[in-house]
Coordinates of C-alpha atoms in Angstrom, one line a residue:
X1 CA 117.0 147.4 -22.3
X2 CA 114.3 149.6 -21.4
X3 CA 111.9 146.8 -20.4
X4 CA 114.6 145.3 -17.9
X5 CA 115.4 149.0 -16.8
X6 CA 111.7 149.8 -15.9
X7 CA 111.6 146.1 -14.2
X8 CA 114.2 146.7 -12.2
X9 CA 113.0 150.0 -11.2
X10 CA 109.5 148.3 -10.4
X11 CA 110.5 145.6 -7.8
X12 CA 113.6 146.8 -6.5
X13 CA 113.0 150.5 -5.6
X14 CA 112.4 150.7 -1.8
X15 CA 111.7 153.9 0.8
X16 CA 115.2 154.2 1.6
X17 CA 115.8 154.8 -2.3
X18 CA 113.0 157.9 -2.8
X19 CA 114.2 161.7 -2.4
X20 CA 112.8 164.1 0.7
X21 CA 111.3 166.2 -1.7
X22 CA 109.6 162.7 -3.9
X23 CA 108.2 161.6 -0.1
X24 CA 106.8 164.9 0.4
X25 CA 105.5 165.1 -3.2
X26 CA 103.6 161.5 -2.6
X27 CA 101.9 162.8 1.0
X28 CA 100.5 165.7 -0.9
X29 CA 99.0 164.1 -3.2
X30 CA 98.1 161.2 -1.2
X31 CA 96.2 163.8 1.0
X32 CA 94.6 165.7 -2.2
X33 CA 93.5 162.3 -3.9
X34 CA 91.6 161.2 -0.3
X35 CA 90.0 164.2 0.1
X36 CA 88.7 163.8 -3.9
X37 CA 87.7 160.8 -3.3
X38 CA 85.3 160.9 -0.2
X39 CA 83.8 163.9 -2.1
X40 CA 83.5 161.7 -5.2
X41 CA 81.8 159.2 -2.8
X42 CA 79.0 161.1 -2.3
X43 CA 78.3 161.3 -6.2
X44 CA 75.7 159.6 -8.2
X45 CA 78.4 158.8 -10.6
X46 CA 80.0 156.7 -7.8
X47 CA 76.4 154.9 -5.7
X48 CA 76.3 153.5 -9.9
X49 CA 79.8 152.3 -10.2
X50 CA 80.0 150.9 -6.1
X51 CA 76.7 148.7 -7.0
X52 CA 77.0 148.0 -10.3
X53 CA 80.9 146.4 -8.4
X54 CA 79.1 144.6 -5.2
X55 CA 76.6 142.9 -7.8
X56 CA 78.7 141.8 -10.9
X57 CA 82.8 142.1 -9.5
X58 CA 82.2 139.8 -6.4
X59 CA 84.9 138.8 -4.1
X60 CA 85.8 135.1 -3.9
X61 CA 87.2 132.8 -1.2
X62 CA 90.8 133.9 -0.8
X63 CA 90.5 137.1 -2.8
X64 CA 88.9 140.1 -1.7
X65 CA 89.1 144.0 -1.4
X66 CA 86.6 146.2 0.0
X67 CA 85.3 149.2 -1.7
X68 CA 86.7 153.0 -0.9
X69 CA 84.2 154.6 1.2
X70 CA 81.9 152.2 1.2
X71 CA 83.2 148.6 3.4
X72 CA 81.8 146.2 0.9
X73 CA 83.9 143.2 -0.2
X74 CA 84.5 142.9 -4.4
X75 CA 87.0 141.4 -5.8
X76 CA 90.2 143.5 -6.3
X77 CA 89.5 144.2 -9.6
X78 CA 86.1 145.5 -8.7
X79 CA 87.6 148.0 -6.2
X80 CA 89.7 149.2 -8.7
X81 CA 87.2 149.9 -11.1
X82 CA 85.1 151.5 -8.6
X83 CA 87.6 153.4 -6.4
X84 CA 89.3 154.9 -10.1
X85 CA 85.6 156.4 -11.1
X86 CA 84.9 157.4 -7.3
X87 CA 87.8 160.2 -7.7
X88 CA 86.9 161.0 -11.0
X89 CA 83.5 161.9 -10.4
X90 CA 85.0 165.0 -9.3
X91 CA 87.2 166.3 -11.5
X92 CA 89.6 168.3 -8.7
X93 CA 92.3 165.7 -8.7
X94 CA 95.9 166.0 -9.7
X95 CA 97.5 165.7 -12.9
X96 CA 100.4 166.1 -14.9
X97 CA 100.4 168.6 -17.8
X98 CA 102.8 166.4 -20.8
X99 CA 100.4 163.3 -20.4
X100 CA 97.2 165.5 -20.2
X101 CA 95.8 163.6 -17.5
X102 CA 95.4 162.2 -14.4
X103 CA 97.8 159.0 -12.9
X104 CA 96.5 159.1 -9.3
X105 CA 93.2 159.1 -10.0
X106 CA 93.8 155.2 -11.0
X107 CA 96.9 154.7 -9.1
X108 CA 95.4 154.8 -5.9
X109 CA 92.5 152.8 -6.0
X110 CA 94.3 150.3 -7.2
X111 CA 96.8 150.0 -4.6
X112 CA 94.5 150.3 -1.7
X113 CA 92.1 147.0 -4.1
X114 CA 96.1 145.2 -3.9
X115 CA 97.1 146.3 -0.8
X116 CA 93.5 145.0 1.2
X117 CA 93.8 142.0 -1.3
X118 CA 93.3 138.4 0.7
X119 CA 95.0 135.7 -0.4
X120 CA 97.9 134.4 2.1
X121 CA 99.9 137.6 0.9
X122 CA 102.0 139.5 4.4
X123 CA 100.4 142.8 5.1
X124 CA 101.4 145.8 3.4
X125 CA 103.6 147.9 4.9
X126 CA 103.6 151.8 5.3
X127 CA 106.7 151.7 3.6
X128 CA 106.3 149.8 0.8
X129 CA 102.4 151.6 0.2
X130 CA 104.4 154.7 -0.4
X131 CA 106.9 153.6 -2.9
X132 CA 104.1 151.8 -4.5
X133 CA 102.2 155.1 -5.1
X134 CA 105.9 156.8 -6.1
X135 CA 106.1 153.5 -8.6
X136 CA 102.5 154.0 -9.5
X137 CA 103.0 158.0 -10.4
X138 CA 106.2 157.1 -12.6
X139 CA 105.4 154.7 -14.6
X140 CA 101.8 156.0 -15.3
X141 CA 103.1 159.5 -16.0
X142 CA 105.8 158.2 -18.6
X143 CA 103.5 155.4 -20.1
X144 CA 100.9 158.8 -20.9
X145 CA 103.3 161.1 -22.4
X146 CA 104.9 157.6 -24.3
X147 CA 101.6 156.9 -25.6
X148 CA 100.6 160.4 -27.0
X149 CA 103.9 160.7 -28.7
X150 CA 103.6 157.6 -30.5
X151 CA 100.0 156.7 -31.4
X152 CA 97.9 159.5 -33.2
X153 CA 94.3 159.8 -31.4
X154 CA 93.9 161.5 -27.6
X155 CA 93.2 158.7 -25.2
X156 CA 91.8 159.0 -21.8
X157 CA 94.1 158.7 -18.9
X158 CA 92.7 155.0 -18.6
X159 CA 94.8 153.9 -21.4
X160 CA 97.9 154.4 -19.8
X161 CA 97.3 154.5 -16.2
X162 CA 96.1 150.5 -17.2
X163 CA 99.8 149.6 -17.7
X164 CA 101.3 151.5 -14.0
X165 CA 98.1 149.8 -12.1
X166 CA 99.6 146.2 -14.1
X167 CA 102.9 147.4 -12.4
X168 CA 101.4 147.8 -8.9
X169 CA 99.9 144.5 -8.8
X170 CA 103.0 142.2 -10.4
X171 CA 105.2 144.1 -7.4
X172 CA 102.5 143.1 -4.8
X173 CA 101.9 139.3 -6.3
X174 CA 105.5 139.5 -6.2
X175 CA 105.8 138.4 -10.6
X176 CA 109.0 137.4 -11.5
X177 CA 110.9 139.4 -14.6
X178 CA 108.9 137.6 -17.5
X179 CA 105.7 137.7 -15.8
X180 CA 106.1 141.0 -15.0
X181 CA 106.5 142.2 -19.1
X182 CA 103.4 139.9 -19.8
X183 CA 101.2 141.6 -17.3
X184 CA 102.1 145.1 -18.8
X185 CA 101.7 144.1 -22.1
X186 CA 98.0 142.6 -21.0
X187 CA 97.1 145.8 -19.5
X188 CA 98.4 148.0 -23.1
X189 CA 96.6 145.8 -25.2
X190 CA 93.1 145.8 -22.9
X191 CA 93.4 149.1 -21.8
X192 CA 90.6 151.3 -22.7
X193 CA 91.6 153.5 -25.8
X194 CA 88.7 155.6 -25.1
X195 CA 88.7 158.9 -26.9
X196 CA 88.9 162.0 -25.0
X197 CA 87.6 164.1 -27.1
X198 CA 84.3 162.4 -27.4
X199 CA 83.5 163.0 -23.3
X200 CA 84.6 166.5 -23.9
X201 CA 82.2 167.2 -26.5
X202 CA 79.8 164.9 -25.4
X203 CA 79.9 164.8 -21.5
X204 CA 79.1 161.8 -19.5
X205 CA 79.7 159.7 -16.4
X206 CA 82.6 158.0 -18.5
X207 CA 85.0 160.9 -17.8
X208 CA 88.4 159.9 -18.2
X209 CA 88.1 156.4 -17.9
X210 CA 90.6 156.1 -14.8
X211 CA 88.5 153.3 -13.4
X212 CA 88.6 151.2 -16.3
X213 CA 92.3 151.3 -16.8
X214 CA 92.3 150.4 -12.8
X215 CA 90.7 147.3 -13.4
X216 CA 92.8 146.4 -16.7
X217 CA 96.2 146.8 -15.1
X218 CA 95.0 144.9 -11.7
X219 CA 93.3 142.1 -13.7
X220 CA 96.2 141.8 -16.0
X221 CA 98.6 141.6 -13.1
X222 CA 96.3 138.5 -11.8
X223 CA 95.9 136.7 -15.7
X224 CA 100.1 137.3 -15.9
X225 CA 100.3 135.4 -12.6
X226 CA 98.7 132.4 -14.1
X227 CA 100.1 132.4 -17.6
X228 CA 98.4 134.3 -19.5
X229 CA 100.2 136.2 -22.1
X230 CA 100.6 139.6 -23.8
X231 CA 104.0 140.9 -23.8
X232 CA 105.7 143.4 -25.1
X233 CA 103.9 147.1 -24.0
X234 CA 105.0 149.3 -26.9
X235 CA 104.5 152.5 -24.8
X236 CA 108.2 150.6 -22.9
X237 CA 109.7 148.7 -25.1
X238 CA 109.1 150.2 -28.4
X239 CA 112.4 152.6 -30.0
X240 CA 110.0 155.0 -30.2
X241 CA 109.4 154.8 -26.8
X242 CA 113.1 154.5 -25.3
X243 CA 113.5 158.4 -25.0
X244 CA 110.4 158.7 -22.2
X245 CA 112.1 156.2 -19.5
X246 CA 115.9 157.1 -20.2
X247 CA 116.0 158.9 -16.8
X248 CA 113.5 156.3 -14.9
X249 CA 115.0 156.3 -11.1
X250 CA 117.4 159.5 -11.8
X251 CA 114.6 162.6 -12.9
X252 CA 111.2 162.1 -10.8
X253 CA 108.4 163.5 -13.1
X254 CA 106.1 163.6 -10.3
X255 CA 107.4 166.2 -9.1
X256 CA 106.0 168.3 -12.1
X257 CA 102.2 167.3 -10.9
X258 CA 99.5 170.0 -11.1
X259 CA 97.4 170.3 -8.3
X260 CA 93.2 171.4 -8.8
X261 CA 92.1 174.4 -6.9
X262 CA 88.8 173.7 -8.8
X263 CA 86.8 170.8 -9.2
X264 CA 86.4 171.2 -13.0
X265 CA 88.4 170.5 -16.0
X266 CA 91.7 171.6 -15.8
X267 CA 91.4 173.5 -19.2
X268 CA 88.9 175.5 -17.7
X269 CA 90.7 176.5 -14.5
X270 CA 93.4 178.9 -16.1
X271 CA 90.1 181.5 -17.5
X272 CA 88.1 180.8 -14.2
X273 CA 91.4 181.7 -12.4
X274 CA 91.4 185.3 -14.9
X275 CA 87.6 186.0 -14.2
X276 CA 88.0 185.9 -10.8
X277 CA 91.1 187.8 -10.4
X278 CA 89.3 190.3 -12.5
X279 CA 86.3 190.9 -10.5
X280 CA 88.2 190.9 -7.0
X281 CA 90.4 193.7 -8.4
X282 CA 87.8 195.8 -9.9
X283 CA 85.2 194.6 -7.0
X284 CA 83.0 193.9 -9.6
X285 CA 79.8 191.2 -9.1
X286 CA 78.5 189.3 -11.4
X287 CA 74.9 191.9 -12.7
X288 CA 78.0 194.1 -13.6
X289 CA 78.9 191.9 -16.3
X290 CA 77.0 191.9 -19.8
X291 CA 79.1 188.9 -21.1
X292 CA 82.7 187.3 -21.6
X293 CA 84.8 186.5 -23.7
X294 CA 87.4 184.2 -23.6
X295 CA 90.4 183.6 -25.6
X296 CA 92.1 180.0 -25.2
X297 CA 93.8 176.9 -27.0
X298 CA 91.4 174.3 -29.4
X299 CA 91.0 172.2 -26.7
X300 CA 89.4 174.6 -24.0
X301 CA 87.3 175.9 -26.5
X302 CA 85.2 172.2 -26.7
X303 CA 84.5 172.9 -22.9
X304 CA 81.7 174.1 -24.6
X305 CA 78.2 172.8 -22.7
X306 CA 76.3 176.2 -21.7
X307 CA 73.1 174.7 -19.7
X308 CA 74.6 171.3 -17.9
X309 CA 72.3 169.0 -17.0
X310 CA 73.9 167.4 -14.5
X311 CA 77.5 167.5 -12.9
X312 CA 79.4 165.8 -15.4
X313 CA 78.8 168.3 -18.3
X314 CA 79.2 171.2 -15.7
X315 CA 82.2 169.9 -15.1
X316 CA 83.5 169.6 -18.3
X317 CA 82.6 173.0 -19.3
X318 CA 84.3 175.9 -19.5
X319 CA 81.3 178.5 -19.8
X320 CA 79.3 177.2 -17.0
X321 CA 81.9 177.1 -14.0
X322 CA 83.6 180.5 -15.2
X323 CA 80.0 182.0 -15.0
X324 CA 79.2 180.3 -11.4
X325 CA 82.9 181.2 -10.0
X326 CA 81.9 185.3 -11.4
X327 CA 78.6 185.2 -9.8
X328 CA 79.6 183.2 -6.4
X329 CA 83.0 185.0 -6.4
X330 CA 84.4 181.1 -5.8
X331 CA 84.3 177.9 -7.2
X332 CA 83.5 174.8 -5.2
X333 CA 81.4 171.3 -5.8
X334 CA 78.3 172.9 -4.9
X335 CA 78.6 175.4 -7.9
X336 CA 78.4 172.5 -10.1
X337 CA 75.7 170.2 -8.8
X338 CA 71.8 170.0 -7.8
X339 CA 70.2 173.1 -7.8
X340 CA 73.6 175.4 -8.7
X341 CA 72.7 174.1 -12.1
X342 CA 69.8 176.2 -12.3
X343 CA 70.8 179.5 -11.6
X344 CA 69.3 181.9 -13.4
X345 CA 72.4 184.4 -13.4
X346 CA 74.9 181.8 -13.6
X347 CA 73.0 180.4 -17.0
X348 CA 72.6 184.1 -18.3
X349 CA 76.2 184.5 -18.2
X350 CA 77.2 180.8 -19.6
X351 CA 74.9 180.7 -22.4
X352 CA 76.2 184.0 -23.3
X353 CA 79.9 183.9 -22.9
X354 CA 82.2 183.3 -26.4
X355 CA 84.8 180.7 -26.7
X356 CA 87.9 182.2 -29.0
X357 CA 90.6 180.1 -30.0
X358 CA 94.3 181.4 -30.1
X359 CA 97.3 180.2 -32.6
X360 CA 99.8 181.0 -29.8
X361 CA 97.9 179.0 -27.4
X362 CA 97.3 176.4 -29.4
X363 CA 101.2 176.1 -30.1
X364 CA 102.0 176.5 -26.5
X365 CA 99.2 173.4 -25.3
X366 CA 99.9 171.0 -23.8
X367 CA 103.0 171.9 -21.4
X368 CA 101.1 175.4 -21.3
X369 CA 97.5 176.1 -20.2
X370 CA 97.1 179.6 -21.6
X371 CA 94.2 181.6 -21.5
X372 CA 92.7 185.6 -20.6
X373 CA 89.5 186.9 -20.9
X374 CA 87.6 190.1 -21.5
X375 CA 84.7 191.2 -19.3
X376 CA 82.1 193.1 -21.3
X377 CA 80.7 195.2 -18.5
X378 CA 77.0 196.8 -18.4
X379 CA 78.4 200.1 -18.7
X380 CA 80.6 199.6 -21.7
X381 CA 84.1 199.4 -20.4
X382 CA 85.9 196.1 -21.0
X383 CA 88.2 194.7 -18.5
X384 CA 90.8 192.1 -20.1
X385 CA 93.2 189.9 -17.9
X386 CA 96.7 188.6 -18.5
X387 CA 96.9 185.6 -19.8
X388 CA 96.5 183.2 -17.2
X389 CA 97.6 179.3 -16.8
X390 CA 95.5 178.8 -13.2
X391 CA 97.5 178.6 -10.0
X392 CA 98.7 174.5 -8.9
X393 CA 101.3 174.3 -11.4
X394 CA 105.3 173.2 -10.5
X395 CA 105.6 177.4 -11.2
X396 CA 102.9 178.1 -8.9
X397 CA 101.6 175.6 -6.6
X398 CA 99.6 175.2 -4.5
X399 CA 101.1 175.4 -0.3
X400 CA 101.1 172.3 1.7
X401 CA 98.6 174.7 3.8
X402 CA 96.0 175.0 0.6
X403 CA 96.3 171.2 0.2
X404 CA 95.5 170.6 3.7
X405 CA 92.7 173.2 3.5
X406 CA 91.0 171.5 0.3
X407 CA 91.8 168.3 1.6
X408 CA 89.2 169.9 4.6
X409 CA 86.6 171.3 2.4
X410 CA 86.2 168.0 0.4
X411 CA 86.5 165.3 3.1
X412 CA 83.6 167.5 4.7
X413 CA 80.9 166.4 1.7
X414 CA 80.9 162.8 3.8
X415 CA 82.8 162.3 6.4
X416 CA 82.1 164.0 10.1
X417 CA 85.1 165.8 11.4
X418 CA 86.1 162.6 13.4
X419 CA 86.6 160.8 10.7
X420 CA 88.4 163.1 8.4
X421 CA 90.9 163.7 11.3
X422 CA 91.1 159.6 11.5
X423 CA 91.9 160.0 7.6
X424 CA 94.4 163.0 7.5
X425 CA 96.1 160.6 10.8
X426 CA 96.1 157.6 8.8
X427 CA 98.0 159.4 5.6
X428 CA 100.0 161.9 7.6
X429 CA 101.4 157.8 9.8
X430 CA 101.6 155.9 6.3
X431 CA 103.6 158.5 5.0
X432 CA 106.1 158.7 7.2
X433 CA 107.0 154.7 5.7
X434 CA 107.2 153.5 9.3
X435 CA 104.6 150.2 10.1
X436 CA 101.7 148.8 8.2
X437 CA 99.5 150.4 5.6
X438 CA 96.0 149.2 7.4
X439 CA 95.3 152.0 9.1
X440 CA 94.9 154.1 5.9
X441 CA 92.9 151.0 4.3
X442 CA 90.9 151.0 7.2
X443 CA 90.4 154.7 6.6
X444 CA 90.2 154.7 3.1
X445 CA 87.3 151.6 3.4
X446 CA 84.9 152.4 5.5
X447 CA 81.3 153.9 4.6
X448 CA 80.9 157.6 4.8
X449 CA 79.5 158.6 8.0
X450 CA 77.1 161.6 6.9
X451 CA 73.6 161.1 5.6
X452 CA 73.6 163.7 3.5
X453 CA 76.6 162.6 1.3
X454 CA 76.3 164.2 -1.5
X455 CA 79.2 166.0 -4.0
X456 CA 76.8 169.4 -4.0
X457 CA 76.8 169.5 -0.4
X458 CA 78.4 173.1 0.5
X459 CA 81.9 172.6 1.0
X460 CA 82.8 176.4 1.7
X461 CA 82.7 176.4 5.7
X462 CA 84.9 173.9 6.4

């Protein structure tokens, strides 16, 4: 029942079918996922993954997508792979607080690797792009907070975003009923069960593994297409899993998406958020401050890399980007990268700072991201915050104004100002459902256009 339920929901939903306020809800994060991406571009997590695509994931006669920000031709499965780490090589992307992850940073890529996909298919429409990427978000949300509710380890987002990116690609191959379940299952099964916690206490450029559950869903979509078995995905059809899809079509879950006003880990943001608020109150700078403590759930405490070597431990760190947001007074990309990392103050604080664990917020994680902090100050007074979950969530989100604004700031690390007004065109026409979808593949393709793309590139004036 659920199986045929989420099938039907997969290739019969249509623009005409989605809510105002679901429309709206996919622009913004449309717009906040592009903008994360061309900063991602500029990464050296991303110049790996594009080349290592181009050289082993080659396109064939007939079937061919070009890469995000970068024009080269790959096979679709390639593009997802590559587009999926491309936004998460900056971890400032949305996400959604019961799956603790991220569906769009998959999601997307691989609908704009299916939607420039070659072979005799009609050109996507605008309309059918954006219920796509409504489809996408739902299943991927549900299949995450499915997963961790039945199986016992913590998975990357690549485990489950594998089976919504399966989804995407049946509906665009057009799979019938049965080949639809097979392609699902395929993408469960060969979905990356990475461990989360391993790339939290050991940072890397494997992150959370959104690339690789791109390219498992899309290639599982093309091995269902010609036969190729692996039905039934437990995360839909199991009875443990029936009570996560019950209200598939009737309650709209992405609606509930956080939204990053930092480009870190979000279990870092709500004591980032604290500090800050503390030291604009009591217009404090950062030699003020002998050292912090902060006071969190388990899993903020692992954030616990004090002298990054490079942009992927910064970003998953907690110490680190609290310390550069108290001596910069703000957090952007170029806090996090090149020569940011070096920083004598920024390192005094980090090494310094201590990590505290709380029952209540360990009781209250995941649907709540609690944290406060205490600054120790030179002088001897302590300064403590209210507990803080960082602004972006459903209860405090972020305006369609900020969105547009970061949108800005990160599109600016490389793309000119021509071409990020061609981009914020191209999503602002395609969501609107009315023509084709090429403009925004068009957009969404072609090679940054600034020679000094790279993610550390000061992102504060724009």
């Amino acid at each position: 029942m659920t199986s045929t339920k989420t099938l039907d929901f997969l290739h019969g939903l249509t623009f005409d079918d989605l809510p105002r306020e679901v429309k709206h809800q996919a622009w913004r994060c449309l717009l906040d996922l592009c903008g994360v991406a061309a900063a991602g571009s500029g990464t050296a997590l991303s110049r790996i993954i594009r080349d290592h695509a181009a050289s082993q994931f080659g396109a064939s006669a007939g079937s061919a997508a070009d890469l995000i920000f970068d024009g080269r031709a790959v096979s679709p499965a390639g593009a997802a792979l590559a587009g999926g780490m491309t936004i998460d090589s900056v971890d400032a992307h949305d996400g959604y607080p019961d799956a603790k992850g991220h569906a769009g940073a998959a999601v997307l890529p691989a609908l704009i690797a299916l939607a420039g996909h070659q072979m005799g298919r009609e050109e996507m429409t605008a309309a059918d792009f954006m219920t796509s990427l409504v489809i996408g978000y739902e299943l991927a949300i549900r299949a995450g907070v499915s997963l961790h509710a039945t199986v016992p380890d913590y998975h990357t987002s690549g485990a489950w975003v594998a089976v919504a990116c399966a989804a995407l690609g049946s509906r665009r191959l057009g799979l019938d009923s049965e080949h639809s379940r097979h392609a699902l299952g395929i993408a469960e099964y060969h979905g990356p069960r990475s461990q989360m916690m391993r790339c939290i206490d050991h940072p890397t450029m494997l992150k959370d593994g959104a690339g690789w559950g791109a390219m498992a869903g899309v290639s599982a979509a093309f091995l269902a297409a010609d036969g190729f078995t692996g039905a039934p995905a437990l995360t839909i059809e199991s009875d443990e899993a029936a009570e996560y899809w019950k209200d598939l079509g009737s309650r709209w879950l992405m609606l509930d998406q956080y939204f990053k006003p930092y480009p870190v880990c979000r279990w870092a943001q709500p004591a980032t958020e604290a500090a800050l608020d503390l030291r604009k109150a009591h217009g404090l700078s950062a030699k003020d401050i002998g050292h912090v403590e902060v006071f969190a759930f388990h899993e903020a405490t692992r954030l616990a890399t004090r002298e990054p070597a490079d942009t992927e431990a910064a970003q998953y760190s907690l110490p680190f980007p609290l310390a550069a947001a108290l001596v910069h007074g703000q957090l952007e990309t170029a806090q996090i990268d090149g020569a940011a990392l070096q920083d004598p103050e920024t390192l005094r604080l980090s090494r310094s700072m201590i990590l505290r664990e709380t029952d209540d917020y360990n009781r209250r994680f995941p649907a709540e991201r609690l944290t406060h902090v205490t600054l120790h100050l030179k002088d001897g007074r302590q300064l403590t915050s209210e507990a803080s979950v960082g602004r972006g969530n459903v209860e405090n989100p972020l305006s369609d104004a900020e969105i547009l604004e970061k949108f800005h700031r990160y599109a600016a690390c490389t793309l000119s100002t021509h071409r990020i007004d061609e981009l914020k065109a191209a999503v602002t026409s395609v969501s609107k459902g009315a023509g084709p979808a090429a403009k925004l593949i068009e957009a969404m393709t072609a090679p940054g256009d600034l020679t000094n793309d790279t993610v550390s590139r000061d992102t504060t004036a724009a």
